[in-house]
CSV table of C-alpha atoms in Angstrom, one decimal:
chain,number,residue,atom,x,y,z
A,1,SER,CA,22.1,-63.2,-18.5
A,2,ASN,CA,23.8,-65.7,-20.5
A,3,ILE,CA,21.5,-68.8,-21.8
A,4,SER,CA,22.5,-71.5,-23.9
A,5,MET,CA,19.7,-72.5,-26.1
A,6,GLY,CA,18.5,-76.1,-26.5
A,7,GLN,CA,15.4,-78.1,-25.8
A,8,GLY,CA,13.4,-77.0,-22.9
A,9,GLN,CA,15.0,-73.5,-22.8
A,10,GLU,CA,12.2,-71.8,-25.0
A,11,GLN,CA,10.2,-70.3,-21.9
A,12,VAL,CA,13.2,-69.7,-19.8
A,13,ALA,CA,14.6,-67.2,-22.7
A,14,ILE,CA,11.1,-65.5,-23.1
A,15,SER,CA,10.9,-64.7,-19.4
A,16,VAL,CA,14.5,-63.5,-19.1
A,17,LEU,CA,13.8,-61.3,-22.2
A,18,ASN,CA,10.7,-59.7,-20.8
A,19,LYS,CA,12.5,-59.0,-17.4
A,20,ALA,CA,15.8,-57.7,-19.1
A,21,ALA,CA,13.5,-55.5,-21.4
A,22,ARG,CA,11.9,-53.9,-18.3
A,23,ASP,CA,15.0,-53.6,-16.3
A,24,GLY,CA,17.3,-52.4,-19.1
A,25,SER,CA,19.9,-55.2,-18.6
A,26,TRP,CA,21.7,-57.3,-21.4
A,27,VAL,CA,20.6,-60.7,-22.5
A,28,MET,CA,22.7,-63.4,-24.6
A,29,LEU,CA,21.0,-66.3,-26.3
A,30,GLN,CA,23.6,-68.5,-27.4
A,31,ASN,CA,23.3,-71.2,-30.4
A,32,ILE,CA,20.0,-70.0,-31.6
A,33,HIS,CA,20.7,-72.0,-34.9
A,34,LEU,CA,19.6,-75.3,-32.8
A,35,MET,CA,16.1,-73.7,-32.5
A,36,GLN,CA,14.8,-73.2,-35.9
A,37,ALA,CA,11.0,-74.0,-35.0
A,38,TRP,CA,11.3,-71.4,-32.1
A,39,LEU,CA,12.9,-68.4,-34.1
A,40,LYS,CA,9.5,-67.2,-35.3
A,41,THR,CA,8.5,-67.0,-31.7
A,42,LEU,CA,11.7,-65.1,-30.8
A,43,GLU,CA,11.0,-62.6,-33.8
A,44,ARG,CA,7.4,-61.9,-32.4
A,45,THR,CA,8.7,-61.6,-28.7
A,46,LEU,CA,11.4,-58.8,-29.8
A,47,GLU,CA,8.8,-57.0,-31.7
A,48,LEU,CA,6.5,-56.8,-28.7
A,49,ILE,CA,9.4,-55.8,-26.1
A,50,GLU,CA,10.6,-53.4,-28.5
A,51,GLU,CA,7.7,-51.1,-27.6
A,52,ILE,CA,8.1,-51.3,-23.8
A,53,SER,CA,11.7,-52.0,-23.5
A,54,ASP,CA,14.2,-49.6,-21.4
A,55,PRO,CA,16.7,-47.8,-23.8
A,56,ALA,CA,19.8,-49.5,-22.0
A,57,PHE,CA,18.2,-53.1,-23.0
A,58,ARG,CA,20.4,-55.1,-25.3
A,59,CYS,CA,19.9,-58.7,-26.8
A,60,ILE,CA,22.9,-60.6,-28.2
A,61,LEU,CA,22.2,-63.6,-30.4
A,62,THR,CA,25.0,-66.0,-31.4
A,63,SER,CA,24.7,-68.6,-34.3
A,64,GLU,CA,26.9,-71.0,-36.3
A,65,PRO,CA,26.9,-70.4,-40.0
A,66,PRO,CA,24.9,-72.7,-42.3
A,67,SER,CA,26.6,-76.1,-43.0
A,68,LEU,CA,28.1,-77.0,-46.4
A,69,LEU,CA,25.0,-79.3,-46.9
A,70,GLN,CA,22.6,-76.4,-46.3
A,71,GLY,CA,24.8,-73.8,-48.5
A,72,PRO,CA,25.7,-70.2,-47.8
A,73,MET,CA,22.1,-69.0,-48.6
A,74,TRP,CA,20.3,-71.0,-46.0
A,75,GLU,CA,18.1,-68.9,-43.9
A,76,LEU,CA,19.0,-69.7,-40.2
A,77,VAL,CA,17.9,-66.6,-38.6
A,78,PRO,CA,14.5,-64.8,-39.7
A,79,GLU,CA,15.2,-61.8,-42.0
A,80,ALA,CA,13.3,-59.4,-39.7
A,81,VAL,CA,15.6,-60.2,-36.8
A,82,LEU,CA,18.7,-59.7,-39.1
A,83,GLN,CA,17.6,-56.3,-40.3
A,84,ARG,CA,17.3,-55.1,-36.8
A,85,CYS,CA,20.8,-56.3,-35.8
A,86,ILE,CA,24.3,-55.1,-35.9
A,87,LYS,CA,25.9,-58.2,-37.3
A,88,ILE,CA,29.3,-59.4,-36.5
A,89,ALA,CA,31.1,-62.4,-38.3
A,90,ASP,CA,34.1,-64.2,-36.4
A,91,GLU,CA,35.9,-66.2,-38.8
A,92,ALA,CA,39.5,-67.5,-38.8
A,93,PRO,CA,41.8,-65.6,-40.9
A,94,THR,CA,43.2,-67.2,-44.2
A,95,ASP,CA,46.8,-66.2,-43.7
A,96,LEU,CA,49.2,-68.2,-41.5
A,97,LYS,CA,50.6,-65.4,-39.3
A,98,SER,CA,47.3,-64.2,-38.3
A,99,ASN,CA,46.1,-67.7,-37.5
A,100,LEU,CA,49.1,-68.3,-35.5
A,101,ARG,CA,48.8,-65.0,-33.6
A,102,ARG,CA,45.1,-65.9,-33.1
A,103,ALA,CA,45.9,-69.3,-31.8
A,104,TYR,CA,48.7,-68.2,-29.4
A,105,ALA,CA,46.3,-65.5,-28.1
A,106,LYS,CA,44.0,-68.2,-26.5
A,107,PHE,CA,46.7,-68.8,-23.7
A,108,SER,CA,48.5,-66.6,-21.3
A,109,GLN,CA,51.5,-66.6,-18.9
A,110,ASN,CA,49.3,-68.3,-16.4
A,111,SER,CA,48.9,-71.2,-18.8
A,112,ILE,CA,52.5,-71.8,-18.9
A,113,GLU,CA,53.0,-71.3,-15.0
A,114,ASP,CA,50.3,-74.0,-14.4
A,115,CYS,CA,52.4,-76.7,-15.8
A,116,TYR,CA,55.3,-78.4,-13.9
A,117,LYS,CA,57.5,-78.6,-17.1
A,118,PRO,CA,57.4,-75.3,-18.3
A,119,ARG,CA,60.1,-75.6,-20.8
A,120,GLU,CA,58.6,-78.7,-22.6
A,121,PHE,CA,55.2,-77.0,-22.5
A,122,LYS,CA,56.3,-73.7,-23.9
A,123,ALA,CA,57.9,-75.4,-26.9
A,124,THR,CA,55.0,-78.0,-27.6
A,125,LEU,CA,52.3,-75.4,-27.1
A,126,PHE,CA,54.0,-73.1,-29.7
A,127,ALA,CA,54.3,-76.0,-32.0
A,128,LEU,CA,50.7,-77.0,-31.3
A,129,CYS,CA,49.5,-73.5,-32.2
A,130,PHE,CA,51.4,-73.7,-35.4
A,131,PHE,CA,49.8,-77.0,-36.2
A,132,HIS,CA,46.5,-75.5,-35.6
A,133,ALA,CA,47.4,-72.5,-37.9
A,134,LEU,CA,48.4,-75.1,-40.6
A,135,VAL,CA,45.4,-77.2,-40.7
A,136,LEU,CA,43.3,-74.0,-40.8
A,137,GLY,CA,45.3,-72.5,-43.5
A,138,ARG,CA,45.1,-75.5,-45.9
A,139,ILE,CA,41.4,-74.9,-46.1
A,140,LYS,CA,41.9,-72.0,-48.7
A,141,PHE,CA,43.7,-74.4,-50.9
A,142,GLY,CA,40.4,-76.4,-51.6
A,143,PRO,CA,40.9,-80.0,-52.4
A,144,GLN,CA,44.6,-79.7,-52.5
A,145,GLY,CA,44.5,-78.7,-48.7
A,146,TRP,CA,41.8,-81.0,-47.7
A,147,SER,CA,39.3,-83.3,-49.5
A,148,LYS,CA,36.6,-81.4,-47.5
A,149,LYS,CA,36.1,-78.5,-45.4
A,150,TYR,CA,36.6,-79.8,-41.8
A,151,PRO,CA,35.1,-77.9,-38.9
A,152,PHE,CA,38.3,-77.3,-36.9
A,153,ASN,CA,37.8,-74.9,-34.2
A,154,ASP,CA,39.5,-73.0,-31.2
A,155,GLY,CA,38.0,-75.7,-28.8
A,156,ASP,CA,40.2,-78.3,-30.3
A,157,LEU,CA,43.3,-76.3,-29.7
A,158,THR,CA,42.4,-75.4,-26.2
A,159,ILE,CA,41.5,-78.9,-25.2
A,160,CYS,CA,44.8,-80.3,-26.8
A,161,ALA,CA,46.6,-77.6,-24.6
A,162,LYS,CA,44.8,-78.9,-21.4
A,163,VAL,CA,45.7,-82.5,-22.4
A,164,LEU,CA,49.2,-81.5,-22.8
A,165,CYS,CA,49.6,-79.6,-19.5
A,166,ASN,CA,48.1,-82.8,-17.6
A,167,TYR,CA,50.3,-85.2,-19.3
A,168,LEU,CA,53.5,-83.2,-18.6
A,169,ASN,CA,52.4,-82.8,-15.1
A,170,ASN,CA,51.9,-86.4,-14.7
A,171,ALA,CA,55.3,-87.1,-16.4
A,172,GLU,CA,56.8,-84.7,-14.0
A,173,LYS,CA,55.2,-86.4,-10.8
A,174,LEU,CA,56.3,-89.8,-12.0
A,175,GLY,CA,59.8,-88.8,-13.1
A,176,SER,CA,59.3,-90.0,-16.5
A,177,GLU,CA,60.1,-88.7,-20.2
A,178,VAL,CA,57.5,-86.8,-22.1
A,179,PRO,CA,55.2,-89.2,-23.9
A,180,TRP,CA,55.4,-87.8,-27.3
A,181,PRO,CA,53.7,-90.8,-29.1
A,182,ASP,CA,50.7,-90.6,-26.7
A,183,LEU,CA,50.5,-86.9,-27.2
A,184,ARG,CA,50.6,-87.1,-31.1
A,185,TYR,CA,48.0,-89.8,-31.0
A,186,ILE,CA,45.6,-87.9,-29.0
A,187,PHE,CA,46.0,-84.7,-30.9
A,188,GLY,CA,46.0,-86.3,-34.4
A,189,GLU,CA,43.5,-89.3,-34.0
A,190,ILE,CA,40.9,-88.0,-31.2
A,191,MET,CA,41.0,-84.2,-31.2
A,192,TYR,CA,41.7,-83.1,-34.7
A,193,GLY,CA,41.3,-86.4,-36.3
A,194,GLY,CA,37.8,-86.7,-34.7
A,195,HIS,CA,36.5,-84.1,-37.4
A,196,ILE,CA,38.6,-85.9,-40.2
A,197,THR,CA,36.7,-88.7,-42.4
A,198,ASP,CA,39.1,-89.2,-45.3
A,199,PRO,CA,42.1,-91.5,-44.7
A,200,TRP,CA,44.5,-89.3,-46.7
A,201,ASP,CA,43.6,-86.3,-44.7
A,202,ARG,CA,44.3,-88.1,-41.5
A,203,ARG,CA,47.7,-89.1,-43.1
A,204,VAL,CA,48.4,-85.3,-43.6
A,205,CYS,CA,47.3,-84.4,-40.1
A,206,ASN,CA,49.5,-87.1,-38.6
A,207,THR,CA,52.4,-86.2,-40.6
A,208,TYR,CA,52.2,-82.7,-39.4
A,209,LEU,CA,52.2,-83.9,-35.7
A,210,ALA,CA,55.0,-86.3,-36.5
A,211,ASN,CA,57.2,-83.4,-37.6
A,212,LEU,CA,56.0,-80.9,-35.1
A,213,VAL,CA,55.5,-82.8,-31.7
A,214,GLN,CA,58.9,-84.5,-30.9
A,215,PRO,CA,61.8,-84.1,-28.6
A,216,GLU,CA,63.7,-82.0,-31.3
A,217,LEU,CA,61.4,-79.1,-30.6
A,218,LEU,CA,63.7,-78.4,-27.7
A,219,ALA,CA,66.7,-78.0,-29.9
A,220,ASN,CA,65.7,-75.7,-32.6
A,221,LEU,CA,63.7,-77.8,-34.8
A,222,THR,CA,63.0,-76.6,-38.2
A,223,MET,CA,59.1,-76.6,-38.1
A,224,ALA,CA,58.6,-75.5,-41.5
A,225,HIS,CA,60.5,-74.1,-44.7
A,226,GLY,CA,62.4,-71.2,-43.2
A,227,PHE,CA,60.9,-71.3,-39.8
A,228,LYS,CA,62.6,-72.8,-36.7
A,229,SER,CA,61.4,-73.5,-33.2
A,230,PRO,CA,62.9,-70.9,-30.7
A,231,ASP,CA,64.8,-71.7,-27.5
A,232,ALA,CA,62.0,-72.4,-25.1
A,233,SER,CA,64.4,-72.0,-22.1
A,234,LYS,CA,64.8,-68.3,-23.1
A,235,MET,CA,61.3,-67.4,-23.9
A,236,ASP,CA,58.1,-66.5,-21.9
A,237,TYR,CA,54.7,-65.8,-23.3
A,238,ALA,CA,55.5,-62.1,-24.4
A,239,HIS,CA,58.8,-63.2,-26.0
A,240,TYR,CA,56.7,-66.0,-28.2
A,241,GLN,CA,54.2,-63.1,-29.2
A,242,LYS,CA,57.3,-60.9,-30.4
A,243,PHE,CA,58.7,-64.0,-32.1
A,244,ILE,CA,55.5,-64.3,-34.1
A,245,GLU,CA,55.4,-60.7,-35.3
A,246,GLU,CA,59.0,-60.2,-36.0
A,247,ARG,CA,60.6,-63.6,-36.9
A,248,PHE,CA,57.6,-65.3,-38.9
A,249,PRO,CA,58.7,-65.9,-42.6
A,250,THR,CA,56.8,-64.6,-45.7
A,251,GLU,CA,54.0,-66.9,-46.4
A,252,VAL,CA,54.6,-69.4,-49.1
A,253,PRO,CA,52.9,-72.8,-49.9
A,254,GLN,CA,56.1,-74.5,-48.8
A,255,LEU,CA,55.3,-73.6,-45.2
A,256,PHE,CA,52.3,-76.0,-45.6
A,257,GLY,CA,54.4,-78.7,-47.5
A,258,LEU,CA,52.7,-77.8,-50.6
A,259,HIS,CA,54.1,-77.2,-54.1
A,260,SER,CA,54.4,-73.6,-55.1
A,261,ASN,CA,51.9,-74.1,-57.8
A,262,ALA,CA,49.2,-74.6,-55.0
A,263,GLU,CA,49.2,-70.7,-54.6
A,264,THR,CA,48.5,-70.2,-58.3
A,265,GLY,CA,45.5,-72.3,-58.0
A,266,PHE,CA,44.2,-70.6,-54.8
A,267,LEU,CA,44.7,-67.1,-56.2
A,268,THR,CA,42.9,-68.1,-59.4
A,269,ASN,CA,39.9,-69.6,-57.5
A,270,GLN,CA,39.7,-66.5,-55.4
A,271,GLY,CA,39.7,-64.2,-58.0
A,272,MET,CA,37.0,-66.2,-60.0
A,273,SER,CA,35.1,-66.2,-56.7
A,274,ILE,CA,35.4,-62.3,-56.3
A,275,PHE,CA,34.2,-61.8,-60.0
A,276,LYS,CA,31.1,-64.3,-59.5
A,277,THR,CA,30.2,-62.4,-56.4
A,278,ILE,CA,30.4,-59.2,-58.1
A,279,GLN,CA,28.3,-60.4,-60.9
A,280,SER,CA,25.7,-62.2,-58.8
A,281,VAL,CA,25.2,-58.8,-56.7
A,282,SER,CA,25.0,-56.7,-59.8
A,283,GLY,CA,23.3,-59.0,-62.0
A,284,SER,CA,21.2,-62.0,-61.6
A,285,ASP,CA,20.4,-61.6,-57.9
A,286,ALA,CA,19.8,-57.9,-57.0
A,287,GLY,CA,19.2,-56.6,-60.3
A,288,ALA,CA,18.0,-59.4,-62.5
A,289,GLN,CA,15.0,-57.4,-63.6
A,290,ASN,CA,17.4,-55.0,-65.4
A,291,LEU,CA,18.5,-57.8,-67.9
A,292,ASP,CA,16.7,-57.5,-71.2
A,293,ILE,CA,15.4,-60.6,-72.2
A,294,ALA,CA,15.5,-59.8,-76.0
A,295,ALA,CA,19.6,-59.4,-75.5
A,296,SER,CA,19.7,-63.1,-75.4
A,297,GLN,CA,18.7,-63.7,-78.9
A,298,GLU,CA,22.2,-63.6,-80.2
A,299,PHE,CA,23.1,-66.4,-77.8
A,300,ILE,CA,19.9,-68.5,-78.7
A,301,THR,CA,21.1,-68.2,-82.3
A,302,LYS,CA,24.6,-69.0,-81.9
A,303,TYR,CA,23.9,-72.1,-79.6
A,304,LEU,CA,21.1,-73.4,-81.8
A,305,GLU,CA,23.4,-73.2,-84.8
A,306,GLU,CA,26.3,-75.1,-83.2
A,307,LEU,CA,24.1,-77.8,-81.1
A,308,PRO,CA,24.7,-81.0,-83.0
A,309,PRO,CA,21.5,-83.3,-83.9
A,310,ASP,CA,20.4,-86.1,-81.7
A,311,ILE,CA,22.3,-89.4,-82.1
A,312,ASP,CA,19.9,-91.8,-83.8
A,313,VAL,CA,20.0,-94.7,-81.4
A,314,ALA,CA,16.7,-96.3,-82.8
A,315,GLU,CA,18.4,-96.7,-86.4
A,316,LEU,CA,21.7,-98.1,-84.9
A,317,ARG,CA,19.7,-100.6,-82.7
A,318,ALA,CA,17.9,-101.8,-85.9
A,319,ARG,CA,21.3,-102.4,-87.5
A,320,LEU,CA,22.4,-104.9,-84.9
A,321,LYS,CA,21.3,-108.4,-84.1
A,322,ASP,CA,20.6,-109.7,-80.5
A,323,GLU,CA,23.9,-111.5,-80.5
A,324,GLU,CA,26.0,-108.5,-81.7
A,325,TYR,CA,25.3,-106.6,-78.6
A,326,THR,CA,28.5,-106.4,-76.7
A,327,PRO,CA,29.0,-104.5,-73.2
A,328,TYR,CA,30.7,-101.8,-75.0
A,329,ILE,CA,27.8,-101.2,-77.5
A,330,ILE,CA,25.4,-101.4,-74.7
A,331,THR,CA,27.4,-98.7,-72.8
A,332,SER,CA,27.7,-96.4,-76.0
A,333,PHE,CA,23.8,-96.7,-76.1
A,334,GLN,CA,23.1,-95.9,-72.5
A,335,GLU,CA,25.4,-92.7,-72.8
A,336,SER,CA,23.8,-91.8,-76.1
A,337,ASP,CA,20.3,-92.0,-74.7
A,338,ARG,CA,21.3,-89.8,-72.0
A,339,MET,CA,23.1,-87.5,-74.2
A,340,ASN,CA,19.9,-87.1,-76.3
A,341,LEU,CA,17.7,-86.1,-73.4
A,342,LEU,CA,20.2,-83.3,-72.8
A,343,LEU,CA,20.3,-82.1,-76.4
A,344,GLN,CA,16.7,-82.2,-76.6
A,345,GLU,CA,16.2,-80.1,-73.4
A,346,ILE,CA,18.8,-77.5,-74.7
A,347,ARG,CA,17.1,-77.5,-77.9
A,348,ASN,CA,13.7,-77.2,-76.7
A,349,SER,CA,14.3,-74.5,-73.9
A,350,LEU,CA,16.1,-72.3,-76.5
A,351,SER,CA,13.4,-72.6,-79.0
A,352,GLU,CA,10.8,-71.8,-76.4
A,353,LEU,CA,12.7,-68.6,-75.3
A,354,GLU,CA,13.1,-67.5,-79.0
A,355,LEU,CA,9.4,-67.9,-79.3
A,356,GLY,CA,8.8,-66.0,-76.1
A,357,ILE,CA,11.0,-63.2,-77.3
A,358,GLY,CA,9.0,-63.0,-80.6
A,359,GLY,CA,5.8,-62.9,-78.7
A,360,GLN,CA,4.5,-66.1,-79.9
A,361,LEU,CA,4.5,-67.6,-76.5
A,362,ASN,CA,4.1,-66.2,-72.9
A,363,VAL,CA,7.3,-65.7,-71.2
A,364,THR,CA,7.5,-67.8,-68.1
A,365,ASP,CA,10.0,-67.7,-65.0
A,366,GLY,CA,11.8,-70.7,-66.7
A,367,MET,CA,12.3,-68.6,-69.8
A,368,GLU,CA,13.6,-65.5,-67.7
A,369,ARG,CA,16.0,-67.6,-65.8
A,370,LEU,CA,17.5,-69.2,-69.1
A,371,SER,CA,17.7,-65.8,-70.5
A,372,ASP,CA,19.6,-64.5,-67.3
A,373,ALA,CA,21.9,-67.7,-67.5
A,374,LEU,CA,22.7,-67.0,-71.0
A,375,GLN,CA,23.6,-63.4,-70.5
A,376,LEU,CA,25.5,-64.0,-67.5
A,377,ASN,CA,27.6,-67.1,-69.1
A,378,ARG,CA,26.2,-69.6,-66.5
A,379,VAL,CA,24.8,-72.9,-67.2
A,380,SER,CA,21.0,-73.1,-66.9
A,381,ALA,CA,19.7,-75.0,-63.8
A,382,GLY,CA,17.3,-76.9,-66.2
A,383,TRP,CA,20.4,-78.1,-68.2
A,384,ALA,CA,22.7,-78.9,-65.4
A,385,SER,CA,20.1,-81.1,-63.9
A,386,LEU,CA,20.3,-83.7,-67.1
A,387,ALA,CA,24.0,-83.2,-67.5
A,388,TYR,CA,27.2,-84.3,-66.0
A,389,PRO,CA,28.8,-82.6,-63.2
A,390,SER,CA,30.8,-79.5,-64.2
A,391,LEU,CA,31.8,-76.1,-62.7
A,392,LYS,CA,32.6,-74.6,-66.1
A,393,SER,CA,31.1,-71.4,-67.4
A,394,LEU,CA,28.5,-71.7,-70.1
A,395,ALA,CA,30.7,-70.9,-73.0
A,396,ALA,CA,33.5,-73.5,-71.8
A,397,TRP,CA,30.5,-76.0,-70.8
A,398,PHE,CA,29.0,-75.8,-74.3
A,399,LEU,CA,32.6,-76.6,-76.0
A,400,ASP,CA,32.9,-79.6,-73.8
A,401,LEU,CA,29.5,-80.7,-74.6
A,402,LEU,CA,30.3,-80.8,-78.4
A,403,LYS,CA,33.5,-82.8,-77.7
A,404,ARG,CA,31.5,-85.2,-75.6
A,405,VAL,CA,28.8,-85.4,-78.5
A,406,GLY,CA,31.6,-86.1,-81.1
A,407,GLN,CA,33.0,-88.8,-79.2
A,408,LEU,CA,29.7,-90.6,-78.8
A,409,SER,CA,28.9,-90.0,-82.5
A,410,LYS,CA,32.1,-91.7,-83.5
A,411,TRP,CA,31.6,-94.5,-81.2
A,412,THR,CA,28.1,-95.4,-82.2
A,413,SER,CA,28.7,-94.9,-86.1
A,414,LYS,CA,31.6,-97.4,-85.9
A,415,LEU,CA,29.5,-100.0,-83.7
A,416,ALA,CA,32.8,-100.8,-82.3
A,417,LEU,CA,35.1,-99.7,-79.7
A,418,LEU,CA,37.2,-96.5,-80.4
A,419,LYS,CA,41.1,-96.8,-80.3
A,420,SER,CA,41.0,-94.3,-77.4
A,421,ILE,CA,38.1,-93.5,-75.1
A,422,TRP,CA,37.8,-90.1,-73.2
A,423,LEU,CA,36.7,-91.7,-69.9
A,424,SER,CA,35.9,-88.4,-68.1
A,425,GLY,CA,33.8,-87.3,-71.2
A,426,LEU,CA,31.1,-90.0,-70.2
A,427,PHE,CA,28.1,-89.4,-68.0
A,428,ASN,CA,28.8,-92.8,-66.2
A,429,PRO,CA,32.5,-93.9,-66.4
A,430,MET,CA,32.1,-96.7,-64.1
A,431,SER,CA,29.6,-98.2,-66.4
A,432,PHE,CA,32.4,-98.4,-69.1
A,433,LEU,CA,34.8,-99.7,-66.6
A,434,THR,CA,32.4,-102.5,-65.7
A,435,ALA,CA,32.1,-103.4,-69.5
A,436,VAL,CA,35.9,-103.6,-69.6
A,437,MET,CA,35.8,-106.3,-66.9
A,438,GLN,CA,32.6,-108.1,-68.4
A,439,VAL,CA,34.5,-108.4,-71.8
A,440,THR,CA,37.6,-109.8,-70.1
A,441,ALA,CA,35.7,-112.1,-68.0
A,442,ARG,CA,34.0,-113.6,-71.0
A,443,SER,CA,37.0,-113.9,-73.0
A,444,LYS,CA,38.9,-115.7,-70.2
A,445,LYS,CA,35.9,-117.7,-69.2
A,446,LEU,CA,36.4,-116.5,-65.5
A,447,PRO,CA,33.8,-115.1,-63.0
A,448,LEU,CA,33.2,-111.4,-63.1
A,449,ASP,CA,33.8,-111.2,-59.5
A,450,TYR,CA,37.4,-112.1,-60.1
A,451,MET,CA,38.0,-109.1,-62.4
A,452,THR,CA,39.6,-105.9,-61.5
A,453,ASN,CA,40.8,-103.0,-63.5
A,454,ARG,CA,44.4,-102.1,-63.5
A,455,THR,CA,45.9,-98.9,-65.3
A,456,THR,CA,49.0,-98.5,-67.3
A,457,PHE,CA,50.2,-95.1,-68.0
A,458,LEU,CA,51.8,-94.2,-71.3
A,459,ASN,CA,53.7,-91.1,-72.6
A,460,THR,CA,51.1,-90.6,-75.4
A,461,ARG,CA,49.5,-87.4,-75.2
A,462,ASP,CA,47.7,-87.2,-78.4
A,463,PRO,CA,44.9,-89.7,-79.0
A,464,GLU,CA,45.4,-89.8,-82.6
A,465,GLU,CA,48.9,-91.3,-81.9
A,466,VAL,CA,47.3,-94.4,-80.5
A,467,ALA,CA,48.1,-97.3,-83.0
A,468,GLY,CA,45.2,-99.5,-81.9
A,469,GLN,CA,43.7,-101.6,-79.1
A,470,PRO,CA,45.8,-103.3,-76.8
A,471,PRO,CA,45.6,-107.2,-76.7
A,472,ILE,CA,43.7,-107.1,-73.5
A,473,GLY,CA,41.7,-104.4,-72.2
A,474,VAL,CA,41.1,-100.9,-73.8
């Protein structure tokens, strides 16, 4: 029995499970991730029928992985169910050749024979499979590939192939040309484009299709760097499979239309991900109890010695008159207040952990988590909640923190705008950009709504080389 789970299918699934357990048949429950509230009932049902089930009984469960918002550790299926299961994960491969092979395997010689224009269909289907492999393969390059991880799937490919077949059949019946623009629009704006939310990503998708889905496909079109479309009139399904295995070039970023440096970033991130996984499995997750809290003392001493004092915002405010408050000074005070909160949290948490190690305070869960983070070179969750977004390890993050504090200290001590501002070193860069527009609007006596920021690029790399403030702006 095959049941697609959804609202109202709960009792149906329970009845089928009980019957199949007695008869020794197989049951498949699809998309159980849609039934979160019912999964506890499923867990209990499986426990009960395990005692009475026929040895031939099998229950197969399918589920989608957690979404990006839920995170990889989100519990979709109860742990007790997972422990009894043989788990199989079906994920698209990361290399281009395997993705192309997998995509083309979704079809057969019968798929080609169903079309009245077999030559055009074979060439376009192969290009469509290559396009599918490209959009999946770009995911591994992170933000350089797509701005977010879009859920492209095999259903997009198979539906596009059906649309292609229908359009070619209609063109043959009407005696018209292949509607290439219509096909590109449906593939890029509706099928695959339906997943895409970013306009630049949509532009990438449509550019791929503009280069791949065109009449030149029938005349040995260069589909990518070192990869040409074969002559469709001499190829059948098996020949295309052989072509993929024997003629596909070595994978390089240029096949995706990316610079060769994109692979460097991908391999670096992949290596870091592997090491983080190894560290989490052997350290903070599975074996955090093996970490000695006293071993974090050297890190506490180091960071407390290097941690700068709070910025004395109260003393600075006392030096200013009401009319001396400019948008730039207000922004510097706002940034200093947020930085002081972070510095105080770091100082207090490290001091409490030091007292806990010395036996003067009871060691709490928060202290243990901070100790683990220090020893594993990770930013504590308590610090990160008050800090700016960052993916750096603790050592690099702390050095970055010192630079940010240094800029704020110089800025507030002068009570005037610096020659050069490290914009990304602020908690809220947008507030500074708004301050620039406010100052300009006041000096020009224009409404703030008329203001917009314009950027001019310079060849100066060292901030010390900046001579001074520009006549207008910063």
